[in-house]
Coordinates of C-alpha atoms in Angstrom, one line a residue:
M1 CA 0.0 -0.2 0.0
K2 CA 1.3 3.4 -1.1
K3 CA 2.2 5.2 2.1
R4 CA 0.7 8.8 2.9
A5 CA 1.8 12.0 4.8
I6 CA -0.2 14.8 6.3
I7 CA 2.1 18.1 5.8
S8 CA 0.9 21.4 7.7
V9 CA 3.2 23.7 8.7
S10 CA 3.7 27.5 10.0
N11 CA 7.4 27.3 9.5
K12 CA 7.8 26.4 5.7
K13 CA 11.5 26.2 5.8
G14 CA 12.8 23.4 4.4
I15 CA 9.5 21.8 3.4
V16 CA 9.4 21.9 -0.6
T17 CA 12.6 20.0 -0.6
F18 CA 11.2 17.5 1.7
A19 CA 8.0 16.9 0.2
K20 CA 9.7 16.8 -3.3
Q21 CA 11.6 13.6 -1.7
L22 CA 9.0 12.0 0.0
V23 CA 7.1 12.2 -3.1
E24 CA 10.3 10.5 -5.1
L25 CA 10.3 7.8 -2.8
G26 CA 6.6 6.6 -3.3
V27 CA 4.5 8.7 -0.4
E28 CA 1.4 10.5 -1.1
I29 CA 0.9 14.2 0.3
I30 CA -2.3 15.3 2.1
S31 CA -2.1 19.0 3.1
T32 CA -4.1 21.6 4.0
G33 CA -4.5 25.8 3.5
G34 CA -1.2 27.5 2.9
T35 CA 1.0 24.5 3.0
K36 CA -1.2 22.6 0.1
R37 CA -0.7 26.3 -1.9
V38 CA 2.9 26.6 -1.5
L39 CA 3.5 22.7 -2.5
A40 CA 1.0 23.3 -5.4
E41 CA 3.1 26.0 -6.4
H42 CA 6.2 24.1 -6.8
G43 CA 4.7 21.4 -8.7
I44 CA 4.3 19.2 -6.0
P45 CA 1.1 16.8 -6.5
V46 CA -0.6 17.2 -3.3
V47 CA -4.1 15.9 -1.9
S48 CA -6.8 18.5 -0.4
I49 CA -7.5 17.3 3.5
S50 CA -11.2 17.9 2.3
D51 CA -10.9 15.3 -0.5
V52 CA -9.8 12.5 2.3
T53 CA -12.5 13.7 5.1
N54 CA -15.1 14.3 2.0
F55 CA -16.0 17.3 4.0
P56 CA -15.2 21.1 3.7
E57 CA -13.1 23.2 5.6
I58 CA -15.5 24.8 8.2
L59 CA -15.3 27.8 10.6
D60 CA -12.7 29.8 9.0
G61 CA -10.4 27.0 9.0
R62 CA -10.8 25.9 12.9
V63 CA -12.2 23.0 11.5
K64 CA -10.6 20.5 8.7
T65 CA -8.4 17.9 10.2
L66 CA -10.5 16.9 13.1
H67 CA -12.4 13.9 11.2
P68 CA -12.2 10.1 11.6
N69 CA -10.8 9.5 8.3
I70 CA -7.5 11.6 9.7
H71 CA -7.3 10.1 13.2
G72 CA -8.8 6.7 12.4
G73 CA -5.8 6.5 9.8
L74 CA -3.4 7.8 12.1
L75 CA -4.5 5.8 15.5
A76 CA -5.4 2.2 14.3
V77 CA -3.1 -0.8 15.4
R78 CA -1.7 -2.1 11.8
D79 CA -1.5 -5.3 13.3
D80 CA -4.9 -5.9 15.3
E81 CA -7.3 -7.6 13.2
T82 CA -10.1 -5.9 14.6
H83 CA -8.8 -2.0 13.9
K84 CA -7.9 -3.5 10.3
K85 CA -11.4 -4.8 9.6
Q86 CA -12.8 -1.2 11.2
L87 CA -10.7 0.5 8.6
Q88 CA -12.0 -1.7 5.8
E89 CA -15.6 -1.0 6.8
H90 CA -14.9 2.8 7.2
A91 CA -12.6 3.1 4.0
I92 CA -10.3 4.7 6.1
T93 CA -6.7 4.5 4.6
P94 CA -4.2 4.6 7.3
I95 CA -1.5 7.9 7.3
D96 CA 2.3 7.0 8.0
F97 CA 4.0 10.1 8.4
V98 CA 2.8 13.7 9.9
V99 CA 4.6 16.5 9.4
V100 CA 3.4 19.4 11.6
N101 CA 4.2 22.7 13.2
L102 CA 2.0 24.9 15.1
Y103 CA 0.4 28.2 15.0
P104 CA 3.0 31.0 15.9
F105 CA 1.5 31.4 19.4
Q106 CA 4.8 32.2 21.0
E107 CA 5.5 35.1 18.0
T108 CA 1.7 36.5 18.2
I109 CA 2.1 37.4 21.8
A110 CA 5.5 38.3 21.7
K111 CA 4.5 41.5 19.3
P112 CA 3.8 44.5 21.9
N113 CA 0.0 45.1 22.7
V114 CA -1.0 42.1 21.0
P115 CA -4.8 41.9 20.5
F116 CA -6.1 39.2 22.9
M117 CA -8.3 37.8 20.2
E118 CA -5.3 37.5 17.6
A119 CA -3.7 35.4 20.8
I120 CA -6.8 33.4 20.8
E121 CA -6.8 32.8 17.0
N122 CA -3.2 31.5 17.1
I123 CA -3.9 28.5 19.7
D124 CA -3.5 25.5 17.6
I125 CA -6.1 22.4 17.9
G126 CA -5.9 20.4 15.3
G127 CA -2.0 20.5 14.8
P128 CA -1.1 19.1 18.2
T129 CA -4.5 16.7 18.4
M130 CA -2.3 15.2 14.8
L131 CA 1.1 15.1 16.5
R132 CA -0.1 13.7 19.8
A133 CA -2.0 11.2 17.7
A134 CA 1.0 10.1 15.6
A135 CA 3.3 10.3 18.2
K136 CA 1.0 8.0 20.4
N137 CA 0.9 5.6 17.4
H138 CA 4.7 5.6 16.8
A139 CA 5.1 1.9 16.6
Y140 CA 3.5 2.7 13.0
V141 CA 3.4 6.5 12.3
T142 CA 6.3 8.9 11.9
A143 CA 5.6 12.1 13.7
V144 CA 8.2 15.1 12.7
V145 CA 7.6 18.7 14.1
D146 CA 11.2 19.9 13.9
P147 CA 12.5 21.0 10.4
T148 CA 16.1 20.1 11.3
D149 CA 14.8 16.1 11.3
Y150 CA 13.3 16.4 7.9
E151 CA 17.1 15.2 6.7
L152 CA 17.0 12.3 9.3
V153 CA 13.8 10.8 7.9
I154 CA 14.8 10.9 4.5
E155 CA 18.2 9.2 5.1
Q156 CA 16.6 6.6 7.1
L157 CA 13.7 5.8 4.4
K158 CA 16.4 5.8 1.5
Q159 CA 18.6 3.3 3.5
Y160 CA 16.1 1.1 5.3
G161 CA 13.2 1.6 3.3
E162 CA 11.5 3.3 6.5
V163 CA 12.2 5.4 9.8
L164 CA 13.9 3.3 12.2
L165 CA 11.8 2.6 15.6
E166 CA 13.8 3.8 17.7
T167 CA 13.8 7.0 15.2
R168 CA 10.4 7.2 15.6
R169 CA 10.2 6.6 19.4
A170 CA 12.9 9.4 19.6
L171 CA 11.1 12.0 17.5
A172 CA 7.5 11.1 19.2
A173 CA 9.3 12.2 22.5
K174 CA 10.0 15.6 20.8
V175 CA 6.4 15.9 20.1
F176 CA 5.2 15.5 23.6
R177 CA 8.0 17.8 24.3
H178 CA 6.9 20.5 21.8
T179 CA 3.3 20.3 22.8
A180 CA 3.7 20.1 26.2
A181 CA 5.7 23.3 26.0
Y182 CA 3.3 25.2 23.5
D183 CA 0.5 24.2 26.2
A184 CA 2.6 25.6 28.9
M185 CA 3.0 29.0 27.3
I186 CA -0.8 29.2 26.6
A187 CA -1.7 28.4 30.3
Q188 CA 0.5 31.1 31.5
Y189 CA -0.4 33.3 29.0
L190 CA -3.9 33.1 30.1
T191 CA -3.0 32.6 34.2
N192 CA -1.2 36.3 33.5
I193 CA -4.4 37.6 31.8
V194 CA -6.4 36.7 34.5
G195 CA -4.6 37.9 37.0
E196 CA -3.8 34.2 38.9
T197 CA -0.5 34.7 40.9
Y198 CA 0.0 31.3 42.5
P199 CA -2.3 28.8 40.4
E200 CA -2.9 25.3 41.4
T201 CA -0.3 24.3 39.3
M202 CA 2.8 25.6 38.1
T203 CA 3.3 25.4 34.2
M204 CA 6.6 26.5 32.9
T205 CA 8.7 25.6 29.7
F206 CA 12.1 26.7 29.0
V207 CA 14.1 26.3 25.7
K208 CA 17.8 24.9 25.8
K209 CA 20.2 27.6 25.0
Q210 CA 23.8 25.7 25.3
S211 CA 24.8 22.8 26.7
L212 CA 28.1 23.8 29.2
R213 CA 30.9 21.5 30.0
Y214 CA 30.4 21.3 33.4
G215 CA 28.3 22.3 36.2
E216 CA 29.2 24.0 39.4
N217 CA 32.0 21.4 39.5
P218 CA 33.9 19.3 36.7
H219 CA 32.0 16.3 37.9
Q220 CA 28.5 17.4 37.1
T221 CA 26.8 18.0 33.8
A222 CA 25.0 21.4 33.0
A223 CA 22.9 23.0 30.3
F224 CA 21.5 26.6 30.2
Y225 CA 17.9 27.2 29.5
E226 CA 16.1 30.3 28.7
K227 CA 12.3 31.5 28.6
P228 CA 10.8 31.4 25.5
L229 CA 10.2 34.9 26.1
S230 CA 13.0 36.2 28.2
S231 CA 13.7 39.4 29.5
P232 CA 15.8 41.5 27.0
F233 CA 17.7 42.5 30.3
S234 CA 19.0 39.3 31.4
I235 CA 22.3 36.9 30.4
A236 CA 19.4 35.1 28.6
A237 CA 18.8 37.3 26.5
A238 CA 23.1 38.7 26.3
K239 CA 25.0 39.1 23.2
Q240 CA 28.2 37.5 23.4
L241 CA 30.9 39.7 21.1
H242 CA 33.8 37.8 22.4
G243 CA 35.5 34.7 24.1
K244 CA 35.2 31.3 25.1
E245 CA 31.3 29.4 26.1
L246 CA 30.0 30.6 29.4
S247 CA 29.9 28.1 32.3
Y248 CA 27.6 27.1 35.0
N249 CA 29.3 29.6 37.5
N250 CA 29.8 32.1 35.0
I251 CA 26.5 32.3 34.1
N252 CA 25.6 32.5 37.8
D253 CA 28.0 35.3 38.5
A254 CA 27.2 37.3 35.3
N255 CA 23.6 37.4 36.4
A256 CA 24.5 38.4 39.7
A257 CA 26.8 41.2 38.6
L258 CA 24.0 42.5 36.2
Q259 CA 21.0 42.4 38.8
I260 CA 23.6 44.7 41.1
V261 CA 24.5 47.2 38.7
A262 CA 21.1 47.6 37.5
E263 CA 20.4 49.2 40.9
F264 CA 22.0 52.0 39.7
A265 CA 21.6 55.4 37.4
E266 CA 24.6 57.1 37.8
P267 CA 27.5 55.4 36.5
A268 CA 28.5 52.3 38.0
A269 CA 30.7 49.1 38.1
V270 CA 29.9 45.7 40.3
A271 CA 32.7 43.2 40.5
V272 CA 31.5 39.7 41.4
K273 CA 32.8 36.7 42.9
H274 CA 31.1 34.1 43.5
M275 CA 27.7 35.6 43.2
N276 CA 28.7 38.2 45.8
P277 CA 30.0 41.9 45.1
C278 CA 33.7 42.2 45.8
G279 CA 33.9 45.6 44.7
V280 CA 31.2 48.4 43.5
G281 CA 31.9 51.8 42.9
V282 CA 30.0 55.0 41.2
G283 CA 31.9 57.7 39.4
E284 CA 31.7 60.5 37.2
T285 CA 32.7 58.1 34.5
I286 CA 32.5 54.7 33.8
A287 CA 36.4 54.4 33.8
E288 CA 35.8 56.5 37.4
A289 CA 33.5 53.8 38.6
F290 CA 35.6 50.8 37.6
Q291 CA 38.6 52.3 39.3
K292 CA 36.5 52.6 42.5
A293 CA 35.4 48.8 42.0
Y294 CA 38.7 47.7 41.7
E295 CA 40.5 49.5 44.6
A296 CA 37.4 48.5 46.7
D297 CA 39.1 44.7 46.3
A298 CA 41.9 44.5 44.3
T299 CA 42.7 41.0 45.2
S300 CA 39.6 39.5 45.0
I301 CA 38.2 41.1 41.2
F302 CA 41.2 38.8 40.1
G303 CA 39.5 36.1 37.8
G304 CA 35.7 38.0 38.5
I305 CA 32.9 39.1 36.6
V306 CA 32.7 42.7 35.6
A307 CA 29.3 44.1 35.0
L308 CA 29.2 48.2 34.1
N309 CA 25.9 50.3 32.9
R310 CA 27.6 52.8 30.4
E311 CA 29.5 52.2 27.2
V312 CA 33.0 51.1 27.5
D313 CA 35.6 53.3 26.2
E314 CA 39.0 53.2 25.5
Q315 CA 39.9 54.7 28.7
T316 CA 37.8 52.2 30.9
A317 CA 39.3 49.0 28.5
A318 CA 42.7 49.7 29.2
K319 CA 41.9 49.5 33.3
L320 CA 39.6 46.4 32.3
N321 CA 42.8 44.9 30.2
D322 CA 45.1 45.7 33.0
I323 CA 43.6 42.3 35.3
F324 CA 42.5 39.0 34.4
L325 CA 38.8 39.1 34.3
E326 CA 36.1 36.2 33.0
I327 CA 33.5 38.3 31.7
V328 CA 32.7 41.9 31.0
I329 CA 29.1 42.9 30.9
A330 CA 28.1 46.5 29.6
P331 CA 25.2 48.0 27.2
S332 CA 28.4 48.7 24.4
F333 CA 31.8 49.0 23.9
T334 CA 33.6 51.2 21.2
E335 CA 35.7 50.4 18.6
Q336 CA 38.5 51.1 20.6
A337 CA 37.7 49.1 23.5
L338 CA 36.8 46.2 21.4
D339 CA 40.3 46.3 19.9
I340 CA 41.9 46.4 23.5
L341 CA 39.9 44.1 25.3
T342 CA 40.0 41.3 22.5
R343 CA 43.5 40.9 22.5
K344 CA 42.7 38.6 25.4
K345 CA 41.6 35.3 23.9
N346 CA 39.1 33.9 26.6
I347 CA 38.0 36.8 28.0
R348 CA 34.0 36.9 27.4
L349 CA 32.4 40.3 26.2
L350 CA 28.4 40.4 26.8
T351 CA 26.0 43.2 25.7
V352 CA 22.9 43.5 27.1
D353 CA 19.9 46.0 26.7
F354 CA 20.1 48.0 29.6
Q355 CA 17.1 50.0 28.0
A356 CA 15.0 47.3 27.9
E357 CA 11.7 47.1 30.0
R358 CA 12.5 45.3 33.2
K359 CA 9.2 43.4 34.2
Q360 CA 9.1 41.7 37.8
E361 CA 9.6 37.8 37.2
P362 CA 8.7 35.2 39.7
F363 CA 12.1 34.2 41.5
I364 CA 12.0 30.4 41.2
V365 CA 14.5 28.0 43.2
S366 CA 14.6 24.2 42.9
V367 CA 14.9 22.1 46.3
R368 CA 14.7 18.6 46.1
G369 CA 11.2 17.4 44.9
G370 CA 10.0 20.8 44.1
L371 CA 10.1 24.5 43.6
L372 CA 9.8 27.6 45.8
V373 CA 8.2 30.4 43.8
Q374 CA 8.2 33.8 45.0
D375 CA 8.2 37.7 44.0
E376 CA 11.6 39.2 43.0
D377 CA 12.9 41.6 45.4
T378 CA 12.4 44.7 43.5
Y379 CA 11.9 46.9 46.7
T380 CA 14.6 49.6 46.3
I381 CA 15.6 52.6 48.7
D382 CA 13.6 54.8 46.7
D383 CA 10.8 52.7 48.0
A384 CA 11.4 52.9 51.6
T385 CA 10.2 55.5 54.0
L386 CA 13.7 56.1 55.8
Q387 CA 13.7 57.2 59.4
V388 CA 16.5 58.9 61.2
V389 CA 16.2 57.4 65.2
T390 CA 19.3 58.7 66.5
E391 CA 20.3 61.9 67.8
R392 CA 22.8 62.9 65.1
K393 CA 21.2 62.9 61.7
P394 CA 23.7 62.0 58.7
T395 CA 25.3 64.6 56.8
E396 CA 24.8 64.9 52.9
E397 CA 28.1 62.6 52.3
E398 CA 26.7 60.3 54.6
W399 CA 23.0 59.9 53.2
A400 CA 24.6 59.4 49.6
N401 CA 27.1 56.4 51.1
L402 CA 24.2 55.2 53.0
T403 CA 22.0 54.7 50.1
F404 CA 24.8 53.5 48.1
A405 CA 25.4 50.8 50.6
W406 CA 22.0 50.2 50.9
R407 CA 21.7 49.2 47.0
V408 CA 24.7 47.1 47.4
V409 CA 23.8 44.9 50.6
K410 CA 20.3 44.1 49.0
H411 CA 22.5 41.7 46.8
V412 CA 25.2 40.2 48.9
K413 CA 24.5 36.9 50.5
S414 CA 22.8 37.0 54.4
N415 CA 23.7 37.6 56.9
A416 CA 25.3 40.6 55.0
I417 CA 27.2 43.7 56.0
V418 CA 28.6 46.5 53.5
L419 CA 31.0 49.0 54.4
A420 CA 31.1 52.1 52.0
K421 CA 33.1 55.4 51.5
N422 CA 33.2 57.9 48.8
G423 CA 30.5 56.2 46.4
M424 CA 32.5 52.5 46.7
T425 CA 32.3 49.7 48.9
I426 CA 35.4 49.3 51.0
G427 CA 34.1 45.8 53.0
V428 CA 31.8 43.2 52.2
G429 CA 30.7 40.6 54.8
A430 CA 28.8 37.8 53.2
G431 CA 26.9 34.6 53.9
Q432 CA 27.4 34.2 58.0
M433 CA 26.1 32.9 60.6
N434 CA 25.3 35.6 62.9
R435 CA 25.4 39.3 61.8
V436 CA 28.3 40.5 63.7
G437 CA 30.6 38.1 62.4
A438 CA 29.6 39.4 58.7
A439 CA 30.5 42.7 60.3
K440 CA 33.7 41.7 61.7
I441 CA 35.1 40.5 58.1
A442 CA 33.9 43.7 56.4
I443 CA 35.6 45.5 59.1
E444 CA 38.7 43.9 58.9
Q445 CA 38.5 44.1 54.9
A446 CA 38.2 47.8 55.2
G447 CA 41.1 48.3 57.9
E448 CA 42.0 51.8 58.0
H449 CA 39.6 52.9 55.5
A450 CA 36.8 52.1 58.1
K451 CA 37.0 55.4 59.5
G452 CA 34.6 57.8 58.0
A453 CA 32.7 55.1 56.7
V454 CA 28.9 54.2 56.6
L455 CA 27.5 50.5 57.4
A456 CA 24.4 48.8 55.7
S457 CA 22.9 45.8 57.3
D458 CA 20.4 43.7 55.1
A459 CA 18.7 42.7 58.4
F460 CA 17.9 44.2 62.0
F461 CA 20.5 44.3 64.9
P462 CA 19.2 41.3 67.3
M463 CA 21.8 43.1 70.1
S464 CA 24.1 46.2 69.7
D465 CA 27.5 44.3 69.3
T466 CA 27.2 45.2 65.8
V467 CA 26.8 48.9 66.7
E468 CA 29.9 48.3 68.9
A469 CA 32.3 46.7 66.4
A470 CA 31.3 49.9 64.0
A471 CA 31.9 52.5 66.4
Q472 CA 35.4 50.8 67.4
A473 CA 36.0 51.2 63.8
G474 CA 35.3 54.4 63.1
V475 CA 31.8 53.9 61.2
T476 CA 30.1 57.2 61.5
A477 CA 26.5 56.1 60.0
I478 CA 24.2 53.0 59.9
I479 CA 21.6 51.8 57.9
Q480 CA 19.5 48.9 58.6
P481 CA 15.7 48.0 58.6
G482 CA 15.3 48.0 62.2
G483 CA 12.1 45.9 63.9
S484 CA 14.1 44.1 66.5
I485 CA 12.8 43.8 69.9
R486 CA 15.9 45.1 71.1
D487 CA 16.3 48.1 68.8
E488 CA 16.6 50.5 71.7
D489 CA 19.8 48.8 72.7
S490 CA 21.3 49.5 69.2
I491 CA 19.9 52.9 69.2
Q492 CA 21.3 54.0 72.4
K493 CA 24.7 52.3 71.3
A494 CA 24.8 54.5 68.3
N495 CA 23.8 57.9 70.4
E496 CA 26.6 56.7 73.2
Y497 CA 29.4 56.9 70.1
G498 CA 27.5 59.9 68.2
I499 CA 26.6 57.6 65.1
A500 CA 23.9 58.5 63.1
M501 CA 21.8 55.5 62.4
V502 CA 18.9 55.1 60.0
F503 CA 15.8 52.5 59.6
T504 CA 14.3 51.4 56.4
G505 CA 11.4 49.0 57.5
V506 CA 12.4 46.7 55.2
R507 CA 14.8 43.8 55.2
H508 CA 16.7 42.2 52.1
F509 CA 17.8 38.4 53.1
K510 CA 19.4 36.7 50.4
H511 CA 20.0 32.9 51.0

């Protein structure tokens, strides 16, 4: 019996060549709508779907393949005598290939301000139904959803006279991944439309961006996936201009650096190691900002990731080039800057669209057996109601450094303490089991520079020991959330040493 194939694709790439090759191999082509027209225009003999169903396409094409003559031909178990008898009784001919890709729902909702009904009309019904039927019955039917698989199918037909079972099974798995991702995208779109924040089931889909050489450690495998409609302001959407492939740790660190530098409107530079900032600086120019970030911790920045929120010019590139860096992220690079930085073969240079709209996204963390989902921490110093709780108020210079330090400490692993002075970090205490321990690390790193500096804490002081340590080091102003039952102890200690202290009312735990 002559083999038959249904071809109906929104992505026409390679379909004419593929269909011609199928016809040369004796396969009869059945098609619909725009695909049928394209194939006919290229001289490919094609049977209309209506000739198979003996029923016209109706409802503006909403119903054309949903028919027993199609799905009977796809779902019949070929060596089941009852199935064969029923096919004969109803004059249904088996279908051996389904070559379908779906209405462009993702591309439709990616358009700005797309009308709701336009999105709805791009939800495919017949396509996924045929694909799922063919994939379920892959013991007999070849389901092809990806144009990159056309060549493989033709090769096996030529070599073996059929598509091998193991290939049909692999293609079936790809079909179910594809339709599951398609449905997940529709579910997510409609969930967002109706304003459901935490639905009873969490359906998400991600697209593989690249395989990674290894994971967090060389004995772990890893890959990088991105959202189909990922934020333009993200590492997933970054353009790599130079250097070797990003690693698992590179991606994590680069993401951390990007989130920190996004806190600042003025020229800012951030250096990150192991997802914590080791140096942050702001200045009149991006070169000045980077110089401060470098001087903040000239040891830890070695082998680090640097993010800058202004174009990298020749002067800044020369400074960057003086040290070993894994990655430099910026909105753009001048030709002179690229000429300098690309002399090093391995440094990765990434550009990100800093002007892109930054929508709040769910923050998702995997735990063994599940996911934790929460809102992103988008709360900024500008959202806070600042309250001076001490007798002395901060000076204008201290206010500038306090707000700077608060922007940074939000992104440091808890417990977190940041010391800052002159628009740069001078000490960072991260990820400690107690707050005074984090303060001691930051103070030790700052050394003599702690005199006249300010201190920011990501959470309240449970007792006055952190204020005591800060005072002994010469810190003159503190910003912290407040909210401890022993706040008064810390306030009194600050008053005792003439330290100005500000409460924000909001903590920034980061685990």
